Structures are given as structure tokens and as C-alpha cells.
Coordinates of C-alpha atoms in Angstrom, one line a residue:
G9 CA -28.5 25.1 4.0
A10 CA -26.0 22.6 5.2
I11 CA -23.2 22.8 7.7
T12 CA -20.2 20.4 7.5
V13 CA -18.1 20.0 10.6
H14 CA -14.5 18.5 10.2
H15 CA -12.7 17.3 13.3
R16 CA -10.3 14.6 14.0
R17 CA -11.2 11.5 16.1
D18 CA -8.9 10.7 19.1
I19 CA -7.0 7.5 18.7
T20 CA -8.0 5.6 21.9
R21 CA -6.9 2.0 21.1
F22 CA -3.4 2.6 22.5
T23 CA -4.5 4.6 25.6
P24 CA -3.7 2.8 28.9
R25 CA -6.7 1.9 30.8
S26 CA -5.0 2.7 34.2
R27 CA -2.7 5.5 35.3
L28 CA -0.4 2.9 36.7
R29 CA 0.0 1.3 33.3
L30 CA 2.4 2.9 30.8
G31 CA 1.1 3.1 27.2
P32 CA 2.8 0.8 24.6
D33 CA 5.9 1.7 22.6
I34 CA 4.3 2.6 19.2
R35 CA 6.4 2.6 16.1
I36 CA 4.9 3.7 12.9
L37 CA 6.5 2.8 9.6
D38 CA 5.6 5.6 7.2
A39 CA 7.8 6.9 4.3
T40 CA 5.8 10.2 4.3
A41 CA 5.6 10.9 8.0
V42 CA 6.2 14.5 9.0
Q43 CA 6.2 16.1 12.4
S44 CA 3.4 18.6 11.7
T45 CA 0.8 15.9 10.9
T46 CA 2.0 13.1 13.3
S47 CA 2.1 15.4 16.4
V48 CA -1.7 16.1 16.1
L49 CA -2.3 12.4 16.5
F50 CA 0.4 11.3 18.9
E51 CA 1.9 13.4 21.8
D52 CA 5.6 14.4 21.2
P53 CA 6.3 11.8 18.5
E54 CA 10.0 11.2 17.6
I55 CA 10.7 10.8 13.8
H56 CA 13.8 8.8 12.8
T57 CA 15.1 8.2 9.3
V58 CA 15.8 4.4 8.9
R59 CA 17.9 3.5 5.8
V60 CA 16.7 0.2 4.2
P61 CA 18.1 -1.8 1.3
R62 CA 16.4 -0.8 -2.1
R63 CA 14.3 -3.7 -3.4
A64 CA 13.1 -2.0 -6.6
Y65 CA 13.8 0.9 -8.9
V66 CA 10.9 3.1 -10.0
I67 CA 11.5 4.7 -13.4
Q68 CA 9.0 7.0 -15.1
C69 CA 10.4 7.4 -18.7
V70 CA 7.3 8.8 -20.3
S71 CA 4.9 11.4 -19.0
S72 CA 1.3 11.1 -20.1
L73 CA -1.8 12.4 -18.4
V74 CA -3.8 9.3 -17.9
S75 CA -7.1 9.8 -16.0
T76 CA -9.3 6.8 -15.5
R77 CA -11.9 8.3 -17.9
S78 CA -9.3 8.8 -20.6
I79 CA -8.7 5.1 -21.0
N80 CA -12.2 3.7 -20.1
P81 CA -14.5 3.6 -23.1
K82 CA -17.5 2.7 -20.8
A83 CA -17.2 6.2 -19.2
H84 CA -18.2 8.0 -22.5
T85 CA -21.1 8.2 -24.8
A86 CA -20.0 10.6 -27.6
P87 CA -18.5 8.5 -30.5
D88 CA -15.4 10.6 -30.8
A89 CA -14.7 10.3 -27.1
V90 CA -15.2 6.6 -27.1
A91 CA -12.9 6.2 -30.0
E92 CA -10.1 8.2 -28.4
S93 CA -10.5 6.3 -25.2
E94 CA -10.3 3.0 -27.0
R95 CA -7.2 4.2 -28.9
R96 CA -5.4 5.1 -25.6
L97 CA -6.6 1.8 -23.9
A98 CA -5.1 0.0 -26.8
E99 CA -1.8 1.6 -26.1
V100 CA -1.9 0.6 -22.5
Q101 CA -2.7 -3.0 -23.5
L102 CA 0.2 -3.0 -25.9
L103 CA 2.5 -1.9 -23.0
I104 CA 1.1 -4.7 -20.8
D105 CA 1.7 -7.3 -23.5
Q106 CA 5.4 -6.1 -24.0
L107 CA 6.2 -6.1 -20.4
S108 CA 4.7 -9.6 -19.7
A109 CA 6.3 -11.1 -22.8
N110 CA 8.6 -14.2 -22.5
G111 CA 7.0 -15.3 -19.3
Q112 CA 7.7 -12.1 -17.3
K113 CA 5.5 -11.9 -14.2
L114 CA 3.8 -8.5 -14.4
L115 CA 1.5 -6.8 -11.7
V116 CA -0.7 -4.2 -13.2
V117 CA -2.3 -1.8 -10.8
G118 CA -4.9 0.9 -11.4
A119 CA -8.3 2.1 -10.6
T120 CA -11.1 -0.5 -10.3
A121 CA -12.7 0.7 -13.5
I122 CA -9.4 -0.3 -15.2
T123 CA -8.2 -3.4 -13.4
G124 CA -11.5 -4.6 -12.1
N125 CA -12.6 -5.6 -8.6
P126 CA -13.8 -9.3 -8.3
T127 CA -15.5 -8.8 -4.9
K128 CA -17.7 -6.1 -6.4
G129 CA -18.2 -8.0 -9.7
L130 CA -16.3 -5.3 -11.7
S131 CA -14.6 -6.6 -14.8
P132 CA -11.2 -5.2 -16.1
V133 CA -10.8 -3.4 -19.3
V134 CA -7.2 -4.7 -19.7
S135 CA -5.9 -8.3 -19.6
V136 CA -2.8 -10.0 -18.5
P137 CA -1.5 -13.5 -19.4
E138 CA -1.4 -16.4 -17.0
G139 CA 1.2 -15.8 -14.2
S140 CA 0.7 -12.1 -14.2
A141 CA -1.9 -10.4 -12.1
L142 CA -4.4 -7.3 -11.9
A143 CA -4.9 -5.4 -8.7
H144 CA -6.8 -2.2 -8.0
F145 CA -5.2 0.5 -5.8
N146 CA -7.1 -0.4 -2.6
A147 CA -6.1 -4.1 -2.8
L148 CA -2.4 -3.8 -2.1
R149 CA -1.8 -2.7 1.4
G150 CA -0.4 -5.5 3.5
V151 CA -0.3 -7.9 0.6
D152 CA 2.9 -9.8 0.1
V153 CA 2.0 -12.2 -2.8
Y154 CA 3.6 -10.0 -5.5
K155 CA 7.2 -9.7 -4.2
D156 CA 8.6 -12.3 -6.7
F157 CA 7.1 -10.5 -9.8
D158 CA 9.4 -9.2 -12.3
A159 CA 7.8 -5.8 -12.9
V160 CA 4.9 -3.6 -11.9
L161 CA 2.9 -1.3 -14.2
V162 CA 0.9 1.4 -12.3
I163 CA -1.8 2.9 -14.5
G164 CA -2.8 6.4 -13.5
R165 CA -2.8 7.3 -9.8
N166 CA -4.9 6.9 -6.8
E167 CA -5.5 10.5 -6.2
P168 CA -8.5 11.8 -4.2
P169 CA -10.3 15.0 -5.2
I170 CA -8.8 18.3 -3.9
Q171 CA -11.8 18.8 -1.8
A172 CA -11.3 15.5 0.0
V173 CA -7.6 16.3 0.7
E174 CA -8.5 19.8 2.1
N175 CA -11.2 18.2 4.3
M176 CA -8.6 15.8 5.8
A177 CA -6.4 18.9 6.6
R178 CA -9.4 20.7 8.2
A179 CA -10.2 17.6 10.3
L180 CA -6.6 17.2 11.4
H181 CA -5.8 20.9 12.1
Y182 CA -9.3 22.3 13.0
D183 CA -7.9 23.6 16.4
S184 CA -4.5 24.9 15.0
P185 CA -3.8 28.5 16.1
A186 CA -2.6 29.2 12.5
A187 CA -5.3 29.4 9.7
L188 CA -4.9 26.9 7.0
R189 CA -4.2 28.3 3.6
L190 CA -6.4 26.2 1.3
T191 CA -6.6 27.3 -2.3
G192 CA -8.9 24.6 -3.8
E193 CA -6.0 23.9 -6.4
W194 CA -3.3 21.4 -6.8
S195 CA 0.2 22.8 -6.9
R196 CA 2.6 21.5 -9.6
E197 CA 6.3 20.8 -9.4
V198 CA 9.0 19.0 -11.4
R199 CA 10.2 15.7 -10.1
G200 CA 13.3 14.2 -11.4
Y201 CA 13.6 10.7 -13.1
S202 CA 16.0 8.1 -12.0
V203 CA 18.7 8.3 -14.6
V204 CA 22.1 6.9 -15.3
A205 CA 25.1 8.7 -13.7
G206 CA 26.7 11.3 -15.8
Q207 CA 23.5 12.3 -17.7
E208 CA 21.4 15.3 -17.2
M209 CA 18.5 14.9 -14.9
E210 CA 15.2 14.7 -16.8
G211 CA 12.0 15.7 -15.0
V212 CA 8.2 15.4 -15.2
D213 CA 5.4 17.7 -13.9
V214 CA 3.6 16.1 -10.9

């Protein structure tokens, strides 16, 4: 009994108000920009690869499926599920303690149910020592206060439901002449670790 319409909204904030006035030179810094998506928002965009100095190395050495529910005892009622969640949460806390030992400044990032959200009165289920910090996924963009930290621990991932991702695709490409192939399922592939030269590449399913 419901109809949902998905359509993109035109970006008008950069449109010149007069035909005599040229639009601004817009430069978008986006490591994931692709022609197929950007071109539906901006006319004839040019994509250039810019090489920048590496400021950090991201190394995933252990693969573990860590959903927010799996390490949040508050999300369960069954005693066995609560106990298992508390066990996994204790492992995460131990890793935090190890990475922040000896005065190391550690930034821990995760969902609000894990790292908390002070503006909404949500308390974290993990703790960090003085000098380290907790931040939820939506509190990082444009923030430059963590650049001098020694390490960052990302717990889980900020992944929307598959339905939400497909709805974005519907909105962006609703007028595309080619039909979208939406399966309602994630696709998996192996991504390589960052490893020492000369060793065989290890991988993890993502």
C-alpha cells in the first residue's frame, strides 16, 4: 500500500545566477570518486589522480567479524548471548589497553553504541586512558584534532544496510537508460594486507 520514489536532487548552490556569470571552478577531493557517479551530479567532470605523501599505514592483521551487536551486551537479553558479547567486548578492551600502554595516544573509533555519543547522552562500553580519545563514526569528518595521535583503532565498520545503498543507487541513476542490476546482497572479495616486501600477500574477505 505504499509507493517509494527515489530521485536525486539537483545541486543548485554552485549554479551561476546569471548567464553572463560563469560557474565556479569546483574541485572535489574524493579518494573514491568515479566517473559514472560524479557525472550524474556535475556536467562533464574531469577526474585526475593526485599523488600525496602517505601519512599513515593501515594494517589489518587479524580478520574477525565484529558487528556492533556482537560486542554490545546491552543489545542482548538471552544469558548466553550476553556472556558471549561480554567476552568479545573484553577482548576489544584488552586490545585498547595494549595499544594505549606507555602513554601512547590512541584514537578509538566505532559505532555510537560502542564509543558513545556525548551530545546524545550515550555512554561508551569501552574506555581509554587520559590522553587517548573515543569518537563515533559520524564525528570524524573535517576534524583535525587527532593528527598527532600515535595509533587509531577502528572497531567494526560504518556500513549502511544493503537496502539503503541500493536506494542511493536508485536515486542517483533513476533516469539511466540502462537498468540497474540490484541483487539485494553484498558481494565479497579478498583484499590484500599491507605486508613486508618479499613475503606472500595475505588477504581477508571484505
